[in-house]
PDB file of C-alpha atoms in Angstrom:
ATOM      1  CA  MET A 169      13.930-128.216  -1.753  1.00  0.00           C
ATOM      2  CA  LEU A 170      10.540-127.027  -3.118  1.00  0.00           C
ATOM      3  CA  ASP A 171       9.449-124.422   0.272  1.00  0.00           C
ATOM      4  CA  ALA A 172      11.959-121.491   1.824  1.00  0.00           C
ATOM      5  CA  ILE A 173      10.524-119.457   5.070  1.00  0.00           C
ATOM      6  CA  CYS A 174      11.779-115.956   4.706  1.00  0.00           C
ATOM      7  CA  MET A 175      13.005-114.274   8.052  1.00  0.00           C
ATOM      8  CA  PHE A 176      13.395-111.400   6.053  1.00  0.00           C
ATOM      9  CA  ASP A 177      10.025-110.024   8.766  1.00  0.00           C
ATOM     10  CA  GLU A 178      10.898-111.634  11.875  1.00  0.00           C
ATOM     11  CA  SER A 179       7.915-110.837  13.647  1.00  0.00           C
ATOM     12  CA  GLU A 180       5.684-112.366  10.104  1.00  0.00           C
ATOM     13  CA  PRO A 181       7.543-115.088   8.375  1.00  0.00           C
ATOM     14  CA  VAL A 182       6.607-115.726   5.227  1.00  0.00           C
ATOM     15  CA  THR A 183       6.732-119.653   3.468  1.00  0.00           C
ATOM     16  CA  TYR A 184       7.419-119.350  -0.327  1.00  0.00           C
ATOM     17  CA  SER A 185       7.001-121.980  -2.481  1.00  0.00           C
ATOM     18  CA  VAL A 186       9.995-121.916  -4.779  1.00  0.00           C
ATOM     19  CA  PHE A 187       7.511-121.124  -7.884  1.00  0.00           C
ATOM     20  CA  ARG A 188       5.606-118.311  -6.188  1.00  0.00           C
ATOM     21  CA  PHE A 189       8.860-116.818  -4.878  1.00  0.00           C
ATOM     22  CA  GLN A 190       9.973-116.920  -8.832  1.00  0.00           C
ATOM     23  CA  LYS A 191       7.344-114.491  -9.936  1.00  0.00           C
ATOM     24  CA  LEU A 192       8.840-112.096  -7.384  1.00  0.00           C
ATOM     25  CA  SER A 193      10.130-108.661  -9.124  1.00  0.00           C
ATOM     26  CA  ASP A 194      14.470-108.675  -9.889  1.00  0.00           C
ATOM     27  CA  ALA A 195      14.302-106.387  -6.854  1.00  0.00           C
ATOM     28  CA  GLU A 196      11.312-108.819  -3.845  1.00  0.00           C
ATOM     29  CA  ILE A 197      13.857-112.048  -5.116  1.00  0.00           C
ATOM     30  CA  GLU A 198      17.303-109.747  -3.976  1.00  0.00           C
ATOM     31  CA  LEU A 199      15.875-108.769  -0.643  1.00  0.00           C
ATOM     32  CA  TYR A 200      14.440-111.753   1.123  1.00  0.00           C
ATOM     33  CA  ARG A 201      16.685-114.849  -0.944  1.00  0.00           C
ATOM     34  CA  GLN A 202      19.641-114.036   1.988  1.00  0.00           C
ATOM     35  CA  SER A 203      16.900-114.473   4.423  1.00  0.00           C
ATOM     36  CA  LEU A 204      15.562-117.863   3.842  1.00  0.00           C
ATOM     37  CA  ILE A 205      15.709-121.083   5.866  1.00  0.00           C
ATOM     38  CA  CYS A 206      15.194-124.582   5.266  1.00  0.00           C
ATOM     39  CA  PRO A 207      10.871-124.631   7.243  1.00  0.00           C
ATOM     40  CA  GLU A 208      12.469-128.273   7.831  1.00  0.00           C
ATOM     41  CA  CYS A 209      15.436-127.708  10.827  1.00  0.00           C
ATOM     42  CA  HIS A 210      15.583-123.703  10.224  1.00  0.00           C
ATOM     43  CA  GLY A 211      18.687-124.340   8.223  1.00  0.00           C
ATOM     44  CA  LYS A 212      20.401-121.364   6.199  1.00  0.00           C
ATOM     45  CA  ALA A 213      19.166-121.945   2.053  1.00  0.00           C
ATOM     46  CA  TYR A 214      19.972-119.939  -0.738  1.00  0.00           C
ATOM     47  CA  TYR A 215      17.687-120.251  -4.346  1.00  0.00           C
ATOM     48  CA  ARG A 216      18.618-120.643  -7.642  1.00  0.00           C
ATOM     49  CA  LYS A 217      16.567-119.328 -10.378  1.00  0.00           C
ATOM     50  CA  ALA A 218      15.837-121.211 -13.570  1.00  0.00           C
ATOM     51  CA  SER A 219      18.568-122.119 -16.146  1.00  0.00           C
ATOM     52  CA  ALA A 220      19.400-120.962 -19.314  1.00  0.00           C
ATOM     53  CA  ASP A 221      18.817-124.698 -20.492  1.00  0.00           C
ATOM     54  CA  GLY A 222      16.103-125.967 -19.049  1.00  0.00           C
ATOM     55  CA  LYS A 223      16.735-126.084 -14.978  1.00  0.00           C
ATOM     56  CA  ALA A 224      14.498-125.746 -12.898  1.00  0.00           C
ATOM     57  CA  ALA A 225      14.505-122.745  -9.541  1.00  0.00           C
ATOM     58  CA  CYS A 226      15.576-124.643  -6.856  1.00  0.00           C
ATOM     59  CA  PHE A 227      15.921-123.763  -2.994  1.00  0.00           C
ATOM     60  CA  GLY A 228      18.232-125.545  -1.064  1.00  0.00           C
ATOM     61  CA  SER A 229      21.180-125.075   1.680  1.00  0.00           C
ATOM     62  CA  ARG A 230      24.262-126.337   2.553  1.00  0.00           C
ATOM     63  CA  TYR A 231      23.532-126.265   6.792  1.00  0.00           C
ATOM     64  CA  HIS A 232      20.367-128.796   6.600  1.00  0.00           C
ATOM     65  CA  GLN A 233      20.820-131.069  10.004  1.00  0.00           C
ATOM     66  CA  ASP A 234      22.079-134.331   9.996  1.00  0.00           C
ATOM     67  CA  ASN A 235      18.310-135.597  10.079  1.00  0.00           C
ATOM     68  CA  CYS A 236      16.452-133.018   8.048  1.00  0.00           C
ATOM     69  CA  ARG A 237      13.631-135.066   6.312  1.00  0.00           C
ATOM     70  CA  GLU A 238      14.807-131.762   3.327  1.00  0.00           C
ATOM     71  CA  PHE A 239      18.615-133.388   3.717  1.00  0.00           C
ATOM     72  CA  LYS A 240      17.527-137.098   2.976  1.00  0.00           C
ATOM     73  CA  PRO A 241      14.029-136.840   1.698  1.00  0.00           C
ATOM     74  CA  SER A 242      11.457-139.846   0.983  1.00  0.00           C
ATOM     75  CA  GLN A 243      11.854-140.728  -1.945  1.00  0.00           C
ATOM     76  CA  ALA A 244       7.980-140.271  -2.322  1.00  0.00           C
ATOM     77  CA  LYS A 245       8.705-137.196  -1.655  1.00  0.00           C
ATOM     78  CA  THR A 246      11.825-136.643  -4.026  1.00  0.00           C
ATOM     79  CA  ARG A 247       9.156-138.148  -6.721  1.00  0.00           C
ATOM     80  CA  GLU A 248       5.788-135.384  -6.140  1.00  0.00           C
ATOM     81  CA  GLU A 249       8.767-132.623  -6.137  1.00  0.00           C
ATOM     82  CA  GLN A 250       9.770-133.526  -9.754  1.00  0.00           C
ATOM     83  CA  ASP A 251       6.400-133.949 -10.313  1.00  0.00           C
ATOM     84  CA  ALA A 252       5.053-130.577  -9.048  1.00  0.00           C
ATOM     85  CA  ILE A 253       8.431-129.542 -11.291  1.00  0.00           C
ATOM     86  CA  GLU A 254       7.482-131.065 -14.325  1.00  0.00           C
ATOM     87  CA  ILE A 255       3.210-130.395 -14.267  1.00  0.00           C
ATOM     88  CA  ASN A 256       5.158-126.211 -12.982  1.00  0.00           C
ATOM     89  CA  ARG A 257       7.057-126.414 -16.959  1.00  0.00           C
ATOM     90  CA  VAL A 258       3.623-127.342 -18.352  1.00  0.00           C
ATOM     91  CA  VAL A 259       1.741-124.165 -16.927  1.00  0.00           C
ATOM     92  CA  VAL A 260       4.325-122.475 -18.284  1.00  0.00           C
ATOM     93  CA  ASP A 261       5.559-123.859 -21.528  1.00  0.00           C
ATOM     94  CA  SER A 262       2.241-125.249 -22.301  1.00  0.00           C
ATOM     95  CA  ASP A 263      -0.970-123.546 -24.045  1.00  0.00           C
ATOM     96  CA  ALA A 264      -3.567-126.218 -23.761  1.00  0.00           C
ATOM     97  CA  MET A 265      -3.908-129.705 -21.170  1.00  0.00           C
ATOM     98  CA  ILE A 266      -5.721-132.618 -21.581  1.00  0.00           C
ATOM     99  CA  ILE A 267      -6.425-134.426 -18.285  1.00  0.00           C
ATOM    100  CA  ASP A 268      -5.992-138.320 -19.468  1.00  0.00           C
ATOM    101  CA  PHE A 269      -7.885-139.744 -16.268  1.00  0.00           C
ATOM    102  CA  ALA A 270      -7.225-143.281 -18.315  1.00  0.00           C
ATOM    103  CA  LYS A 271      -3.631-143.233 -17.436  1.00  0.00           C
ATOM    104  CA  PRO A 272      -1.905-145.593 -15.208  1.00  0.00           C
ATOM    105  CA  PRO A 273       0.012-144.861 -11.787  1.00  0.00           C
ATOM    106  CA  SER A 274       3.538-144.395 -11.969  1.00  0.00           C
ATOM    107  CA  VAL A 275       5.626-148.207 -11.807  1.00  0.00           C
ATOM    108  CA  HIS A 276       6.300-146.699  -8.201  1.00  0.00           C
ATOM    109  CA  SER A 277       3.151-146.221  -6.764  1.00  0.00           C
ATOM    110  CA  SER A 278       3.742-149.493  -5.077  1.00  0.00           C
ATOM    111  CA  LYS A 279       0.497-148.767  -2.938  1.00  0.00           C
ATOM    112  CA  MET A 280      -1.768-149.077  -5.711  1.00  0.00           C
ATOM    113  CA  SER A 281      -3.324-152.262  -7.610  1.00  0.00           C
ATOM    114  CA  ALA A 282      -1.407-152.836 -11.226  1.00  0.00           C
ATOM    115  CA  LYS A 283      -4.527-153.651 -13.094  1.00  0.00           C
ATOM    116  CA  PRO A 284      -5.459-150.099 -14.631  1.00  0.00           C
ATOM    117  CA  VAL A 285      -8.925-149.051 -14.798  1.00  0.00           C
ATOM    118  CA  SER A 286      -9.634-149.678 -18.126  1.00  0.00           C
ATOM    119  CA  LYS A 287     -10.497-146.976 -20.942  1.00  0.00           C
ATOM    120  CA  LYS A 288     -13.906-147.175 -21.797  1.00  0.00           C
ATOM    121  CA  ARG A 289     -15.696-144.757 -23.194  1.00  0.00           C
ATOM    122  CA  PRO A 290     -17.382-142.274 -20.292  1.00  0.00           C
ATOM    123  CA  ASN A 291     -20.679-142.492 -20.285  1.00  0.00           C
ATOM    124  CA  GLU A 292     -20.626-146.435 -20.653  1.00  0.00           C
ATOM    125  CA  ASN A 293     -21.439-148.607 -17.668  1.00  0.00           C
ATOM    126  CA  GLN A 294     -22.244-146.080 -15.109  1.00  0.00           C
ATOM    127  CA  SER A 295     -24.971-145.814 -12.203  1.00  0.00           C
ATOM    128  CA  ASP A 296     -28.243-144.047 -13.166  1.00  0.00           C
ATOM    129  CA  THR A 297     -29.701-141.046 -11.254  1.00  0.00           C
ATOM    130  CA  LYS A 298     -32.839-140.953 -10.038  1.00  0.00           C
ATOM    131  CA  SER A 299     -34.268-139.383 -12.770  1.00  0.00           C
ATOM    132  CA  GLY A 300     -32.709-142.180 -15.629  1.00  0.00           C
ATOM    133  CA  ILE A 301     -30.053-140.337 -16.942  1.00  0.00           C
ATOM    134  CA  ARG A 302     -27.036-141.452 -16.190  1.00  0.00           C
ATOM    135  CA  GLU A 303     -25.144-138.991 -14.856  1.00  0.00           C
ATOM    136  CA  SER A 304     -21.483-139.266 -16.462  1.00  0.00           C
ATOM    137  CA  GLU A 305     -23.630-138.186 -19.977  1.00  0.00           C
ATOM    138  CA  GLN A 306     -25.907-135.531 -18.769  1.00  0.00           C
ATOM    139  CA  ALA A 307     -24.690-132.455 -19.936  1.00  0.00           C
ATOM    140  CA  TYR A 308     -22.502-129.269 -17.568  1.00  0.00           C
ATOM    141  CA  ASP A 309     -22.386-125.748 -17.665  1.00  0.00           C
ATOM    142  CA  THR A 310     -18.218-124.345 -16.692  1.00  0.00           C
ATOM    143  CA  ASP A 311     -18.966-121.690 -15.467  1.00  0.00           C
ATOM    144  CA  ASP A 312     -16.375-120.607 -16.932  1.00  0.00           C
ATOM    145  CA  GLU A 313     -14.450-118.762 -20.043  1.00  0.00           C
ATOM    146  CA  SER A 314     -14.521-120.792 -22.837  1.00  0.00           C
ATOM    147  CA  VAL A 315     -18.574-120.457 -22.642  1.00  0.00           C
ATOM    148  CA  LYS A 316     -18.637-117.137 -23.227  1.00  0.00           C
ATOM    149  CA  GLU A 317     -15.271-117.060 -26.124  1.00  0.00           C
ATOM    150  CA  GLY A 318     -18.040-120.262 -27.585  1.00  0.00           C
ATOM    151  CA  LYS A 319     -21.924-118.702 -27.932  1.00  0.00           C
ATOM    152  CA  ASN A 320     -23.002-117.471 -31.274  1.00  0.00           C
ATOM    153  CA  LYS A 321     -25.142-114.334 -31.986  1.00  0.00           C
ATOM    154  CA  SER A 322     -28.382-117.276 -31.541  1.00  0.00           C
ATOM    155  CA  GLY A 323     -27.308-117.717 -28.062  1.00  0.00           C
ATOM    156  CA  ASN A 324     -26.079-120.965 -28.220  1.00  0.00           C
ATOM    157  CA  THR A 325     -22.687-122.533 -26.745  1.00  0.00           C
ATOM    158  CA  SER A 326     -20.459-124.474 -29.710  1.00  0.00           C
ATOM    159  CA  GLN A 327     -18.255-127.161 -28.482  1.00  0.00           C
ATOM    160  CA  PRO A 328     -14.171-126.423 -27.976  1.00  0.00           C
ATOM    161  CA  GLN A 329     -12.736-128.378 -30.272  1.00  0.00           C
ATOM    162  CA  LEU A 330      -8.955-130.913 -28.796  1.00  0.00           C
ATOM    163  CA  PRO A 331      -6.230-128.426 -30.068  1.00  0.00           C
ATOM    164  CA  ASP A 332      -4.047-130.643 -31.921  1.00  0.00           C
ATOM    165  CA  ASP A 333      -0.370-128.525 -31.616  1.00  0.00           C
ATOM    166  CA  LYS A 334       2.587-129.691 -30.422  1.00  0.00           C
ATOM    167  CA  ARG A 335       2.284-127.599 -27.151  1.00  0.00           C
ATOM    168  CA  VAL A 336      -0.435-129.610 -25.689  1.00  0.00           C
ATOM    169  CA  ALA A 337       0.870-132.038 -22.370  1.00  0.00           C
ATOM    170  CA  THR A 338      -1.346-134.691 -21.833  1.00  0.00           C
ATOM    171  CA  GLN A 339      -1.254-135.887 -17.816  1.00  0.00           C
ATOM    172  CA  GLY A 340      -2.879-138.492 -15.314  1.00  0.00           C
ATOM    173  CA  LEU A 341      -4.610-137.221 -12.013  1.00  0.00           C
ATOM    174  CA  GLU A 342      -1.237-138.787 -10.017  1.00  0.00           C
ATOM    175  CA  LYS A 343       0.909-136.133 -11.140  1.00  0.00           C
ATOM    176  CA  LEU A 344      -1.335-133.429 -10.860  1.00  0.00           C
ATOM    177  CA  LEU A 345      -2.392-134.131  -7.760  1.00  0.00           C
ATOM    178  CA  HIS A 346       1.250-134.527  -6.735  1.00  0.00           C
ATOM    179  CA  SER A 347       1.794-130.607  -7.710  1.00  0.00           C
ATOM    180  CA  LEU A 348      -0.390-129.612  -6.161  1.00  0.00           C
ATOM    181  CA  LEU A 349       0.100-130.993  -2.748  1.00  0.00           C
ATOM    182  CA  ARG A 350       4.006-129.437  -3.679  1.00  0.00           C
ATOM    183  CA  GLY A 351       2.903-125.924  -4.103  1.00  0.00           C
ATOM    184  CA  SER A 352       3.206-125.696  -8.211  1.00  0.00           C
ATOM    185  CA  GLY A 353       1.081-122.685  -9.836  1.00  0.00           C
ATOM    186  CA  LEU A 354      -1.434-124.439 -12.681  1.00  0.00           C
ATOM    187  CA  ALA A 355      -4.424-123.737  -9.498  1.00  0.00           C
ATOM    188  CA  GLU A 356      -3.460-120.534 -10.105  1.00  0.00           C
ATOM    189  CA  SER A 357      -3.017-120.449 -13.444  1.00  0.00           C
ATOM    190  CA  ASP A 358      -4.935-119.714 -16.879  1.00  0.00           C
ATOM    191  CA  LEU A 359      -3.484-122.541 -18.691  1.00  0.00           C
ATOM    192  CA  TRP A 360      -6.722-124.162 -21.008  1.00  0.00           C
ATOM    193  CA  VAL A 361      -7.466-127.664 -19.628  1.00  0.00           C
ATOM    194  CA  TYR A 362      -9.517-129.801 -21.192  1.00  0.00           C
ATOM    195  CA  THR A 363     -11.396-132.963 -19.045  1.00  0.00           C
ATOM    196  CA  ASP A 364     -12.715-134.348 -22.184  1.00  0.00           C
ATOM    197  CA  GLU A 365     -13.108-133.671 -25.906  1.00  0.00           C
ATOM    198  CA  LYS A 366     -15.652-131.244 -25.277  1.00  0.00           C
ATOM    199  CA  TYR A 367     -15.062-129.071 -21.872  1.00  0.00           C
ATOM    200  CA  ARG A 368     -12.449-127.367 -21.314  1.00  0.00           C
ATOM    201  CA  TRP A 369     -11.516-124.689 -18.206  1.00  0.00           C
ATOM    202  CA  ARG A 370      -9.293-122.410 -17.343  1.00  0.00           C
ATOM    203  CA  ALA A 371      -7.207-124.414 -14.785  1.00  0.00           C
ATOM    204  CA  ARG A 372      -7.559-121.047 -12.129  1.00  0.00           C
ATOM    205  CA  ASN A 373     -11.155-122.643 -12.024  1.00  0.00           C
ATOM    206  CA  LEU A 374     -10.725-126.194 -12.316  1.00  0.00           C
ATOM    207  CA  PHE A 375      -8.419-126.761  -9.916  1.00  0.00           C
ATOM    208  CA  VAL A 376     -10.246-125.906  -6.564  1.00  0.00           C
ATOM    209  CA  ASN A 377      -8.848-126.756  -2.549  1.00  0.00           C
ATOM    210  CA  PHE A 378     -10.714-128.509  -0.908  1.00  0.00           C
ATOM    211  CA  ALA A 379     -10.661-125.582   1.956  1.00  0.00           C
ATOM    212  CA  ASP A 380     -12.122-123.737  -0.800  1.00  0.00           C
ATOM    213  CA  ALA A 381     -14.566-125.616  -2.030  1.00  0.00           C
ATOM    214  CA  GLU A 382     -18.668-124.141  -2.575  1.00  0.00           C
ATOM    215  CA  PRO A 383     -21.705-125.771  -4.651  1.00  0.00           C
ATOM    216  CA  THR A 384     -21.967-123.998  -8.196  1.00  0.00           C
ATOM    217  CA  GLU A 385     -24.992-122.662  -9.452  1.00  0.00           C
ATOM    218  CA  ASN A 386     -25.216-125.012 -12.219  1.00  0.00           C
ATOM    219  CA  GLY A 387     -24.358-127.766 -10.580  1.00  0.00           C
ATOM    220  CA  ALA A 388     -21.039-127.571 -12.428  1.00  0.00           C
ATOM    221  CA  PRO A 389     -18.320-130.289 -11.720  1.00  0.00           C
ATOM    222  CA  ARG A 390     -14.389-129.329 -10.318  1.00  0.00           C
ATOM    223  CA  MET A 391     -11.729-130.804  -9.613  1.00  0.00           C
ATOM    224  CA  TYR A 392     -11.038-131.055  -6.040  1.00  0.00           C
ATOM    225  CA  TRP A 393      -7.528-131.614  -4.069  1.00  0.00           C
ATOM    226  CA  GLY A 394      -6.063-131.291  -1.016  1.00  0.00           C
ATOM    227  CA  THR A 395      -5.843-134.477   1.769  1.00  0.00           C
ATOM    228  CA  VAL A 396      -8.172-136.652   3.970  1.00  0.00           C
ATOM    229  CA  SER A 397      -7.850-137.021   7.623  1.00  0.00           C
ATOM    230  CA  HIS A 398      -9.834-139.785   8.266  1.00  0.00           C
ATOM    231  CA  ILE A 399     -12.440-142.160   7.383  1.00  0.00           C
ATOM    232  CA  ASP A 400     -15.548-142.814   9.227  1.00  0.00           C
ATOM    233  CA  LYS A 401     -15.628-146.329  11.383  1.00  0.00           C
ATOM    234  CA  THR A 402     -18.250-147.379   8.262  1.00  0.00           C
ATOM    235  CA  MET A 403     -15.647-146.913   5.591  1.00  0.00           C
ATOM    236  CA  GLN A 404     -18.072-144.579   3.657  1.00  0.00           C
ATOM    237  CA  TRP A 405     -17.318-141.629   4.359  1.00  0.00           C
ATOM    238  CA  LEU A 406     -13.960-139.761   3.545  1.00  0.00           C
ATOM    239  CA  ASN A 407     -13.205-136.441   5.677  1.00  0.00           C
ATOM    240  CA  PRO A 408     -10.337-134.131   3.889  1.00  0.00           C
ATOM    241  CA  SER A 409      -8.129-132.570   6.419  1.00  0.00           C
ATOM    242  CA  ASP A 410      -8.204-129.282   4.860  1.00  0.00           C
ATOM    243  CA  SER A 411     -12.583-128.400   5.791  1.00  0.00           C
ATOM    244  CA  ARG A 412     -14.708-129.992   8.517  1.00  0.00           C
ATOM    245  CA  ASP A 413     -17.737-129.468   6.712  1.00  0.00           C
ATOM    246  CA  ILE A 414     -17.002-131.586   3.866  1.00  0.00           C
ATOM    247  CA  GLY A 415     -17.979-134.796   2.570  1.00  0.00           C
ATOM    248  CA  ILE A 416     -16.879-137.434   0.209  1.00  0.00           C
ATOM    249  CA  PRO A 417     -19.561-140.141   0.287  1.00  0.00           C
ATOM    250  CA  ILE A 418     -17.518-143.622  -1.301  1.00  0.00           C
ATOM    251  CA  GLU A 419     -20.703-146.393  -0.645  1.00  0.00           C
ATOM    252  CA  GLY A 420     -21.535-146.968  -4.386  1.00  0.00           C
ATOM    253  CA  PHE A 421     -18.323-147.747  -5.440  1.00  0.00           C
ATOM    254  CA  ARG A 422     -17.059-148.498  -2.024  1.00  0.00           C
ATOM    255  CA  ASP A 423     -15.654-152.121  -2.585  1.00  0.00           C
ATOM    256  CA  SER A 424     -13.907-151.049  -6.112  1.00  0.00           C
ATOM    257  CA  LEU A 425     -11.779-148.233  -4.665  1.00  0.00           C
ATOM    258  CA  PHE A 426     -10.657-150.183  -1.521  1.00  0.00           C
ATOM    259  CA  LYS A 427      -8.995-152.771  -3.862  1.00  0.00           C
ATOM    260  CA  ARG A 428      -7.641-149.930  -6.903  1.00  0.00           C
ATOM    261  CA  PHE A 429      -5.500-148.962  -3.833  1.00  0.00           C
ATOM    262  CA  ASN A 430      -5.272-151.697  -1.878  1.00  0.00           C
ATOM    263  CA  ILE A 431      -6.684-150.102   0.918  1.00  0.00           C
ATOM    264  CA  GLU A 432      -7.702-152.525   3.845  1.00  0.00           C
ATOM    265  CA  GLU A 433      -7.963-150.511   6.647  1.00  0.00           C
ATOM    266  CA  ARG A 434      -8.769-146.993   8.358  1.00  0.00           C
ATOM    267  CA  ARG A 435      -5.089-146.567   8.584  1.00  0.00           C
ATOM    268  CA  ASP A 436      -4.347-147.011   4.864  1.00  0.00           C
ATOM    269  CA  ILE A 437      -5.828-143.288   4.117  1.00  0.00           C
ATOM    270  CA  GLU A 438      -5.127-141.085   7.256  1.00  0.00           C
ATOM    271  CA  GLY A 439      -3.234-138.914   6.290  1.00  0.00           C
ATOM    272  CA  ALA A 440      -3.136-139.783   1.841  1.00  0.00           C
ATOM    273  CA  GLY A 441      -3.870-136.718  -1.005  1.00  0.00           C
ATOM    274  CA  ILE A 442      -6.574-137.249  -3.166  1.00  0.00           C
ATOM    275  CA  ILE A 443      -8.182-135.438  -5.597  1.00  0.00           C
ATOM    276  CA  ILE A 444     -11.293-136.344  -7.631  1.00  0.00           C
ATOM    277  CA  PHE A 445     -13.556-134.668 -10.134  1.00  0.00           C
ATOM    278  CA  GLY A 446     -17.133-134.144  -9.662  1.00  0.00           C
ATOM    279  CA  LYS A 447     -19.597-131.937  -8.202  1.00  0.00           C
ATOM    280  CA  CYS A 448     -20.313-129.899  -4.719  1.00  0.00           C
ATOM    281  CA  PHE A 449     -23.716-129.565  -3.208  1.00  0.00           C
ATOM    282  CA  LEU A 450     -25.266-129.365   0.754  1.00  0.00           C
ATOM    283  CA  ASN A 451     -27.192-131.887   2.260  1.00  0.00           C
ATOM    284  CA  LYS A 452     -30.823-131.286   3.106  1.00  0.00           C
ATOM    285  CA  ASP A 453     -30.248-129.328   5.953  1.00  0.00           C
ATOM    286  CA  LYS A 454     -27.435-127.088   4.884  1.00  0.00           C
ATOM    287  CA  THR A 455     -24.753-127.761   7.375  1.00  0.00           C
ATOM    288  CA  ARG A 456     -22.521-130.182   5.679  1.00  0.00           C
ATOM    289  CA  LYS A 457     -20.611-130.083   1.812  1.00  0.00           C
ATOM    290  CA  ILE A 458     -20.901-133.093  -0.417  1.00  0.00           C
ATOM    291  CA  ILE A 459     -18.606-133.831  -2.689  1.00  0.00           C
ATOM    292  CA  GLN A 460     -19.850-136.732  -4.879  1.00  0.00           C
ATOM    293  CA  LEU A 461     -17.814-138.502  -7.650  1.00  0.00           C
ATOM    294  CA  TRP A 462     -18.983-137.939 -11.420  1.00  0.00           C
ATOM    295  CA  GLY A 463     -20.390-140.706 -12.251  1.00  0.00           C
ATOM    296  CA  LYS A 464     -18.908-142.816  -9.556  1.00  0.00           C
ATOM    297  CA  ASP A 465     -16.125-143.258 -11.873  1.00  0.00           C
ATOM    298  CA  ILE A 466     -13.446-144.281 -10.391  1.00  0.00           C
ATOM    299  CA  SER A 467     -10.732-143.143 -12.635  1.00  0.00           C
ATOM    300  CA  ARG A 468     -11.817-139.747 -11.892  1.00  0.00           C
ATOM    301  CA  ILE A 469     -10.425-140.264  -8.697  1.00  0.00           C
ATOM    302  CA  PHE A 470      -6.408-140.947  -7.529  1.00  0.00           C
ATOM    303  CA  ILE A 471      -5.009-141.535  -4.102  1.00  0.00           C
ATOM    304  CA  SER A 472      -1.384-140.942  -3.197  1.00  0.00           C
ATOM    305  CA  ARG A 473      -1.243-142.826  -0.241  1.00  0.00           C
ATOM    306  CA  LEU A 474       1.214-141.615   2.270  1.00  0.00           C
ATOM    307  CA  ASP A 475       4.857-144.283   2.614  1.00  0.00           C
ATOM    308  CA  ASP A 476       4.322-146.269   5.338  1.00  0.00           C
TER     309      ASP A 476
END
């Protein structure tokens, strides 16, 4: 179990992820650990801290009901929880992480096309913008500490170099999305994350849930994530569950996206997890926020479909 409900104050129960719970003080853990219950069947739960030999902290219960989903979790849920544990170890043990957008999904992701995205250079074969400049070639300010740290006396910004030490992890979008959905500490961490060899970000500034999405002053992209509520009837816009005033246009790359994730009808994407590297801006009427895939490159978006 990665989540448990704390009933210490029964009038205001609190749901903790194991990653959040383990950050509490020792005194708080001792105070709350006897008030934990399973979030599904409400059976009495326990907390086990991380072991010296590398076993991750976890919640568990000996009192699950026979039909409890935590007692008999789906294979997909189990994989997602393992991904969350792996990414949380990266947050704790690594100095930096590199996002490999071209990394193929796990062999268990049967809903996806077996054909991987081509490992082309980011600025190859991308659609031109109205300005005549390819969006993927435009420089952008990460709006992060890397820019401040890299400025020299003349005011120019030097680009950070990819680290070459052993404490650098490389991860694809699939595990990053699963870990975020399962409550890992990635989105709140100070881990340096490289989106390519030129730009790095603090994870807390890069990963943004749809509920917190806002246009950036300089048009800089972010890694937006959450779940899909539904797709419109023309199947040209994705609507996140996390916010009612956000739309994700997919018309310009819909066919390749649907082929990539084996999407044939609207129900195939309802409730799916999604992570997208894109920019957020307001529509002309300033009534709706748009999140546009950066460069229309489908390697920068990942959809985790629900089990049928």
